[in-house]
Amino acid sequence: MSLRPTLETRRAQPTLEGAGVKLHRAFGFQDPSELDPFLLFDDFRNERPQDYLRGFPWHPHRGIETITYVLAGTVEHGDSLGNTGLLGAGDVQWMTAGSGILHQEMPQGNAKGQMHGFQLWGNLPSAQKMTAPRYQDVQAKEIPEIIDDDGTRVRVIVGEFWGKTGPVDGIAADPQYLDVSLPAGVKKTFRIDTYRRAFAYVFEGAAAFADASKPAGVLLEKEVAGEEVNIRDLSGDRTLIRFGTGDEITVQAGPEGARFLLISGAPINEPVAWHGPIVMNTKAELMQAMTELRNGTFIKPAH
């Protein structure tokens, strides 16, 4: 087994999106090869309705898949194909934009006005960029949750983990998307297929990720000696950890426990031409999409 090195640890940055929604962006609109096949990751979390109620009005997508995971509040969605729905706490929507779709997403807070969710963009390979759009709406009760003896809890949203398989399937990037909760001080090792790109995103508590580029077992030695992990070793709320190549990661929760997403996928390794919500392989394909948006031919008839 080989421990993945930590290539980068960075905080998500405040960003305005949609019609003025305040959110934090962990990555996106920079180097798309860093986390290929993933393009963008947003954490939209608010307790002030005026910061999110204007939502994400009608906008196009082509050439990507969007994964929306709601933790608190609801998101009402509708699209140019006539689909409508409501995502609640714990629900997931995986939208394959394919050849093109117009949709809107309007968040609503819970009874306390709180709204929290994530959106991840996955790229589509050239052979699937113009496929027919489709949705997978998954309710919270359909997502398997594993509880280990030490209190570790893992929701398996996509992919296979510890003998359970997530309900979302047929995704181009063959991803694994896990929601992991660790009790205080618990240390855990997670296997990740070597060929995948991988990242973690901490959103509750704090955790220390062992780094293969540093002396092995620094965190573990501290734990064995009964010492608390130095707070400087911990990655706290809204922190992205980008991993290098290897087949496992080791993480230890801080004194208040930790909750993080662990996401990996197979890189596509193709050129990326990107303009806003449209991601193709060439500038010519981008220009074609813009022309079709202007002349009303962007949405393709169902076959």
Coordinates of C-alpha atoms in Angstrom, one line a residue:
M1 CA 0.0 0.0 0.0
S2 CA 1.2 3.5 -0.7
L3 CA 0.0 6.6 1.1
R4 CA -1.1 9.5 -1.2
P5 CA 0.9 12.7 -0.6
T6 CA -1.0 15.9 0.1
L7 CA -0.3 18.1 -2.9
E8 CA -2.2 21.1 -1.7
T9 CA -4.4 22.3 1.2
R10 CA -6.4 25.5 0.6
R11 CA -9.4 27.3 2.0
A12 CA -12.5 27.7 -0.1
Q13 CA -12.9 31.3 -1.2
P14 CA -16.1 33.5 -0.9
T15 CA -17.8 33.9 -4.3
L16 CA -21.0 35.4 -5.7
E17 CA -22.8 33.2 -8.2
G18 CA -26.2 33.0 -9.8
A19 CA -28.4 36.0 -9.0
G20 CA -26.2 37.0 -6.1
V21 CA -25.9 33.8 -4.0
K22 CA -23.1 34.0 -1.5
L23 CA -21.1 30.8 -1.5
H24 CA -17.5 29.5 -1.1
R25 CA -15.7 28.0 -4.1
A26 CA -13.0 25.3 -3.3
F27 CA -11.9 25.1 -7.0
G28 CA -13.0 26.0 -10.4
F29 CA -12.2 28.2 -13.5
Q30 CA -8.5 27.6 -13.0
D31 CA -6.4 24.7 -14.2
P32 CA -8.9 21.9 -15.2
S33 CA -6.1 19.3 -15.2
E34 CA -5.5 19.5 -11.4
L35 CA -8.6 17.5 -10.5
D36 CA -9.6 16.0 -13.8
P37 CA -12.4 14.8 -14.3
F38 CA -13.7 17.4 -11.8
L39 CA -14.0 21.0 -12.8
L40 CA -15.6 23.0 -10.0
F41 CA -16.7 22.5 -6.4
D42 CA -19.0 25.0 -4.5
D43 CA -20.1 25.0 -0.9
F44 CA -23.3 27.0 -0.6
R45 CA -24.0 27.5 3.1
N46 CA -26.0 30.4 4.6
E47 CA -28.1 31.3 7.5
R48 CA -29.4 34.6 6.0
P49 CA -32.1 34.0 3.4
Q50 CA -31.3 37.3 1.6
D51 CA -27.9 35.7 0.8
Y52 CA -29.4 32.8 -1.2
L53 CA -33.1 33.2 -2.0
R54 CA -32.5 34.9 -5.5
G55 CA -30.9 31.5 -6.4
F56 CA -29.7 30.4 -9.8
P57 CA -32.2 31.5 -12.4
W58 CA -32.4 30.0 -15.9
H59 CA -29.0 29.2 -17.3
P60 CA -27.6 26.7 -19.9
H61 CA -25.2 23.8 -19.4
R62 CA -23.5 21.6 -22.0
G63 CA -20.7 19.0 -21.9
I64 CA -20.7 18.4 -18.1
E65 CA -22.5 16.7 -15.3
T66 CA -23.5 18.6 -12.1
I67 CA -23.9 16.8 -8.7
T68 CA -25.9 18.7 -6.1
Y69 CA -25.9 17.4 -2.5
V70 CA -28.2 19.1 0.0
L71 CA -27.6 19.0 3.7
A72 CA -30.1 21.6 5.0
G73 CA -33.0 23.4 3.4
T74 CA -34.3 22.6 0.0
V75 CA -33.5 23.3 -3.7
E76 CA -36.4 23.5 -6.2
H77 CA -35.3 22.9 -9.7
G78 CA -36.9 23.0 -13.2
D79 CA -35.6 22.6 -16.7
S80 CA -36.2 23.1 -20.4
L81 CA -37.3 19.4 -20.8
G82 CA -40.2 20.0 -18.4
N83 CA -38.6 18.2 -15.4
T84 CA -39.3 19.7 -12.0
G85 CA -38.4 18.6 -8.5
L86 CA -37.5 19.4 -4.9
L87 CA -34.3 18.3 -3.2
G88 CA -34.4 18.1 0.5
A89 CA -31.9 17.5 3.3
G90 CA -29.7 14.5 2.5
D91 CA -30.9 14.3 -1.1
V92 CA -28.7 14.2 -4.2
Q93 CA -29.3 15.2 -7.8
W94 CA -26.9 14.1 -10.6
M95 CA -27.7 16.0 -13.8
T96 CA -26.0 15.0 -17.1
A97 CA -26.3 18.1 -19.2
G98 CA -24.9 16.4 -22.3
S99 CA -25.9 18.1 -25.5
G100 CA -27.6 20.9 -23.7
I101 CA -30.1 21.9 -21.1
L102 CA -31.6 25.1 -19.6
H103 CA -32.4 24.9 -16.0
Q104 CA -32.9 26.8 -12.8
E105 CA -32.1 26.0 -9.1
M106 CA -33.8 28.0 -6.4
P107 CA -32.7 27.3 -2.8
Q108 CA -35.0 27.6 0.2
G109 CA -33.9 27.6 3.8
N110 CA -35.2 25.3 6.6
A111 CA -37.4 26.5 9.4
K112 CA -34.4 28.3 10.9
G113 CA -33.5 30.0 7.6
Q114 CA -30.4 27.7 7.1
M115 CA -29.4 26.5 3.7
H116 CA -26.4 24.2 3.1
G117 CA -25.4 22.2 0.0
F118 CA -22.6 21.4 -2.4
Q119 CA -22.3 21.4 -6.1
L120 CA -19.6 19.5 -8.0
W121 CA -19.1 19.7 -11.8
G122 CA -17.8 16.6 -13.5
N123 CA -16.5 16.8 -17.1
L124 CA -17.8 14.6 -19.9
P125 CA -15.4 12.9 -22.4
S126 CA -15.7 14.1 -26.0
A127 CA -17.7 10.9 -27.0
Q128 CA -20.4 11.8 -24.4
K129 CA -20.5 15.6 -24.6
M130 CA -23.5 15.6 -26.9
T131 CA -25.4 12.7 -25.3
A132 CA -29.1 13.2 -24.3
P133 CA -29.6 15.1 -21.0
R134 CA -30.8 13.1 -18.0
Y135 CA -31.4 13.4 -14.3
Q136 CA -31.0 11.1 -11.4
D137 CA -32.8 12.4 -8.3
V138 CA -31.9 10.4 -5.2
Q139 CA -33.7 10.7 -1.9
A140 CA -31.8 10.6 1.4
K141 CA -33.3 7.3 2.4
E142 CA -31.9 5.6 -0.7
I143 CA -28.3 6.4 0.2
P144 CA -26.6 3.6 2.1
E145 CA -24.9 4.6 5.4
I146 CA -22.2 2.5 7.0
I147 CA -21.5 2.7 10.7
D148 CA -18.2 1.2 11.8
D149 CA -17.3 -0.1 15.3
D150 CA -15.4 3.0 16.2
G151 CA -18.3 5.3 15.3
T152 CA -17.2 6.2 11.8
R153 CA -20.2 6.9 9.6
V154 CA -19.9 6.9 5.8
R155 CA -22.8 7.8 3.4
V156 CA -22.0 6.1 0.0
I157 CA -23.5 8.6 -2.6
V158 CA -21.7 7.2 -5.6
G159 CA -19.4 4.2 -6.2
E160 CA -18.7 1.2 -4.1
F161 CA -17.3 1.3 -0.5
W162 CA -17.0 -1.3 2.2
G163 CA -19.4 -3.6 0.4
K164 CA -22.1 -1.0 -0.2
T165 CA -22.9 0.7 -3.6
G166 CA -24.3 4.2 -4.0
P167 CA -27.6 4.6 -5.9
V168 CA -26.3 7.0 -8.6
D169 CA -24.9 5.0 -11.6
G170 CA -23.9 5.3 -15.2
I171 CA -21.5 8.3 -14.5
A172 CA -18.8 9.0 -17.1
A173 CA -16.0 9.7 -14.5
D174 CA -16.7 6.4 -12.6
P175 CA -16.5 8.4 -9.4
Q176 CA -16.6 7.6 -5.8
Y177 CA -18.4 10.2 -3.6
L178 CA -18.4 9.6 0.1
D179 CA -19.7 11.7 3.1
V180 CA -17.5 10.7 6.0
S181 CA -18.0 11.5 9.7
L182 CA -15.3 10.7 12.2
P183 CA -15.7 10.9 16.0
A184 CA -13.1 12.9 18.0
G185 CA -9.6 11.5 17.7
V186 CA -10.5 8.5 15.5
K187 CA -7.9 7.6 12.9
K188 CA -9.0 5.9 9.7
T189 CA -7.4 4.7 6.4
F190 CA -9.4 4.8 3.2
R191 CA -8.5 2.9 0.0
I192 CA -8.7 4.9 -3.3
D193 CA -7.9 3.3 -6.6
T194 CA -4.5 4.4 -7.8
Y195 CA -5.7 5.5 -11.2
R196 CA -8.2 8.1 -9.7
R197 CA -7.6 11.7 -8.9
A198 CA -8.8 12.4 -5.4
F199 CA -9.6 15.3 -3.0
A200 CA -11.2 15.7 0.4
Y201 CA -13.3 18.7 1.6
V202 CA -13.6 19.3 5.3
F203 CA -16.9 21.0 6.3
E204 CA -17.4 20.2 10.0
G205 CA -14.8 20.0 12.8
A206 CA -11.2 19.4 11.7
A207 CA -8.9 16.6 10.6
A208 CA -5.3 15.9 10.0
F209 CA -4.4 14.0 6.8
A210 CA -1.1 12.0 6.9
D211 CA 1.2 13.0 4.2
A212 CA 3.5 10.6 2.3
S213 CA 5.9 13.4 1.6
K214 CA 6.6 13.9 5.3
P215 CA 8.1 11.3 7.8
A216 CA 5.5 8.5 7.8
G217 CA 3.4 8.2 10.9
V218 CA 3.9 11.6 12.4
L219 CA 0.3 11.8 13.3
L220 CA 0.2 8.2 14.3
E221 CA 3.2 8.5 16.7
K222 CA 1.5 11.4 18.4
E223 CA -1.7 9.3 18.8
V224 CA 0.3 6.3 20.1
A225 CA 2.1 8.5 22.6
G226 CA -1.3 9.8 23.8
E227 CA -0.6 13.3 22.6
E228 CA -3.1 15.6 21.0
V229 CA -2.5 16.4 17.4
N230 CA -1.1 19.9 17.1
I231 CA -3.9 22.2 15.9
R232 CA -1.6 23.4 13.1
D233 CA -1.7 19.9 11.6
L234 CA -5.5 20.1 11.3
S235 CA -7.5 21.1 8.3
G236 CA -10.7 22.9 9.5
D237 CA -14.0 24.0 8.1
R238 CA -14.2 24.8 4.3
T239 CA -10.7 23.3 3.5
L240 CA -9.8 21.4 0.3
I241 CA -7.1 18.8 0.4
R242 CA -5.8 17.7 -3.0
F243 CA -4.0 14.3 -3.0
G244 CA -1.2 13.0 -5.3
T245 CA -0.9 9.4 -6.5
G246 CA -1.2 6.4 -4.2
D247 CA -3.8 3.9 -3.2
E248 CA -4.9 5.1 0.3
I249 CA -5.2 8.1 2.6
T250 CA -5.0 8.2 6.4
V251 CA -6.9 10.8 8.4
Q252 CA -7.3 11.5 12.1
A253 CA -10.1 13.6 13.5
G254 CA -9.5 16.5 15.7
P255 CA -10.8 17.0 19.3
E256 CA -14.3 17.8 18.0
G257 CA -14.5 15.1 15.4
A258 CA -14.6 15.8 11.6
R259 CA -16.9 15.5 8.7
F260 CA -15.6 15.6 5.1
L261 CA -16.4 14.6 1.6
L262 CA -13.9 12.2 0.0
I263 CA -14.3 12.3 -3.8
S264 CA -12.3 10.6 -6.5
G265 CA -12.7 9.9 -10.3
A266 CA -10.9 8.6 -13.3
P267 CA -9.2 11.4 -15.3
I268 CA -10.4 12.0 -18.8
N269 CA -7.1 13.5 -20.1
E270 CA -8.6 15.5 -23.0
P271 CA -8.3 19.2 -24.0
V272 CA -10.8 21.5 -22.2
A273 CA -12.4 24.6 -23.8
W274 CA -14.5 26.3 -21.1
H275 CA -16.8 29.2 -21.0
G276 CA -19.0 29.7 -18.0
P277 CA -21.5 26.7 -17.8
I278 CA -20.4 25.2 -21.1
V279 CA -17.4 22.9 -21.3
M280 CA -16.3 21.4 -24.6
N281 CA -13.0 20.2 -26.1
T282 CA -12.3 23.0 -28.7
K283 CA -13.0 26.7 -29.1
A284 CA -14.9 25.9 -32.3
E285 CA -17.3 23.8 -30.2
L286 CA -17.7 26.6 -27.7
M287 CA -18.5 29.1 -30.5
Q288 CA -21.0 26.7 -31.9
A289 CA -22.8 26.4 -28.5
M290 CA -22.9 30.2 -28.2
T291 CA -24.4 30.5 -31.8
E292 CA -27.0 27.9 -30.9
L293 CA -27.9 29.8 -27.7
R294 CA -28.5 32.9 -29.7
N295 CA -30.5 31.3 -32.5
G296 CA -32.6 29.1 -30.3
T297 CA -31.2 25.7 -31.4
F298 CA -29.2 24.9 -28.3
I299 CA -31.8 22.4 -26.9
K300 CA -31.7 19.3 -29.1
P301 CA -34.9 17.3 -29.8
A302 CA -35.2 13.9 -28.0
H303 CA -34.5 10.9 -30.3

